[in-house]
Coordinates of C-alpha atoms in Angstrom, one line a residue:
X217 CA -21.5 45.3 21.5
X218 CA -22.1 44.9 17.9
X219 CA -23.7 42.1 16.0
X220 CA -23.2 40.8 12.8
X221 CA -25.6 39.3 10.3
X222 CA -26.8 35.9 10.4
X223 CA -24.3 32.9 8.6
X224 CA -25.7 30.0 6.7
X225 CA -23.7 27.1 7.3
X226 CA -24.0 24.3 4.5
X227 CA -22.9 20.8 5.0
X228 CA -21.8 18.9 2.1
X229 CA -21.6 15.1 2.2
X230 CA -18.2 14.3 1.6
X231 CA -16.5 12.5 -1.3
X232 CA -15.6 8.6 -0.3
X233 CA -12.2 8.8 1.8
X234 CA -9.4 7.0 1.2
X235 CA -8.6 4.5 3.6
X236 CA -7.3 0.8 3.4
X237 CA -9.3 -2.1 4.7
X238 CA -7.0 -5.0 4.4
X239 CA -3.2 -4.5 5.2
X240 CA -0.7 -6.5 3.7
X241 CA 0.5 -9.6 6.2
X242 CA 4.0 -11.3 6.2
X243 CA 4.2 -14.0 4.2
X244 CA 6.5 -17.1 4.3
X245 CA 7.5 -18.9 1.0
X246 CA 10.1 -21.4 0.1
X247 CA 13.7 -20.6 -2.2
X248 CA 12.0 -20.7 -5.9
X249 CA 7.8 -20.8 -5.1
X250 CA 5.4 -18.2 -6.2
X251 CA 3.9 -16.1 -3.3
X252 CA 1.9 -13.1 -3.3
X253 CA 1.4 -10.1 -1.5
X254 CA -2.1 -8.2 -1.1
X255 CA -4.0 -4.7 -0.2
X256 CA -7.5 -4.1 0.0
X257 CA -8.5 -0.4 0.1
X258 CA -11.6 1.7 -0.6
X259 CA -11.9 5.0 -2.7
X260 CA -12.7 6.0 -6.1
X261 CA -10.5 5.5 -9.1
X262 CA -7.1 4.0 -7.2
X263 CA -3.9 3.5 -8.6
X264 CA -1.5 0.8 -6.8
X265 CA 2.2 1.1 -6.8
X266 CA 4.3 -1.5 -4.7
X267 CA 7.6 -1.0 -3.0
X268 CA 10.6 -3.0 -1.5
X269 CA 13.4 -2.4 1.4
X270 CA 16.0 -4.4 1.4
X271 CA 17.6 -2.3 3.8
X272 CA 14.6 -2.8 6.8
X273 CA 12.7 -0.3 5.7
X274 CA 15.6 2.5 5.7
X275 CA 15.3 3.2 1.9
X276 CA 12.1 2.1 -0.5
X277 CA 11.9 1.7 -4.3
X278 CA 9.3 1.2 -7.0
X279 CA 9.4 -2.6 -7.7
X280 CA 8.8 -3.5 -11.1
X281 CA 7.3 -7.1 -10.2
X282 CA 3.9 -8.9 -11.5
X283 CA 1.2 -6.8 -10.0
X284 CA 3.0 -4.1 -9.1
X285 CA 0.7 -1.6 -10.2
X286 CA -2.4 -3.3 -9.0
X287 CA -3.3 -4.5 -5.3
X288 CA -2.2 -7.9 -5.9
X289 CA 2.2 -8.0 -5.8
X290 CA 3.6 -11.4 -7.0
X291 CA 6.9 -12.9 -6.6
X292 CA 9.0 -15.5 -6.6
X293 CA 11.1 -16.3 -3.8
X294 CA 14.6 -16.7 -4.5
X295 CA 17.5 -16.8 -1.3
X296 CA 18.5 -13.3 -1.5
X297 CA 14.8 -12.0 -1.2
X298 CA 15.0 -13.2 2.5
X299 CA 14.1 -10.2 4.8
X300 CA 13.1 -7.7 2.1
X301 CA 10.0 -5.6 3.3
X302 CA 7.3 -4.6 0.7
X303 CA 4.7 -1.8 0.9
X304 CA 2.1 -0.9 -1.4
X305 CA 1.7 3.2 -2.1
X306 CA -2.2 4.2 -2.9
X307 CA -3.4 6.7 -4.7
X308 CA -7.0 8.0 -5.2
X309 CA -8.6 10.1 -8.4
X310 CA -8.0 13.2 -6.1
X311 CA -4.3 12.6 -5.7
X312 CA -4.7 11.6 -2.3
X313 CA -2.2 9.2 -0.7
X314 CA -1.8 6.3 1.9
X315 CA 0.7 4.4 2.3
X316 CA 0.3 0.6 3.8
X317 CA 2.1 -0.8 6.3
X318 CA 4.9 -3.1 5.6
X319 CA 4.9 -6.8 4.6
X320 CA 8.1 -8.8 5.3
X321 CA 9.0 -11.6 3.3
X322 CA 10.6 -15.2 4.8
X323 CA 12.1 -17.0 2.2
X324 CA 12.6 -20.6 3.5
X325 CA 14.7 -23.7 1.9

């Protein structure tokens, strides 16, 4: 048998993870009223970019709504928002990613 020379293991504390604390929730709103949709999510230096599916989640795209770059998406509700799912993409200083989970929208008359 042969043995090798001792190994120094070093332990680093790690750099605040990513990781989202609040996830958006379904919200109901009547045809023409404000509503909002919100994340809450821990890391260091985040950047927030919301999505919508109008297709049940099949296909998503950048929305360019109020607050679409920050955690906080507004809308207002007309008929044909009925059903469409929004999501909120979140990215930290490190270009590390999480994506939330969806948020459907009920627009009521």
């Amino acid at each position: 048998t042969v043995t090798s020379n001792a190994a120094k293991l070093s332990i680093e504390k790690s750099q605040a993870t990513l990781k989202i604390t609040g996830q958006p929730q379904d919200v109901k709103a009547e045809v023409g009223s404000t509503t909002s949709v919100s994340v809450k999510a821990e890391g260091e230096g985040l950047k927030y970019q919301w999505q919508v599916s109008s297709s049940n989640g099949e296909r998503w795209g950048n929305t360019s709504l109020a607050g679409a770059k920050t955690n906080i998406l507004q809308l207002v509700a007309p008929s044909n928002y009925n059903g469409r799912l929004y999501r909120c993409v979140i990215t930290d200083k490190n270009g590390n990613t999480i994506i939330t989970n969806p948020a459907k929208l009920t627009v009521t008359e």
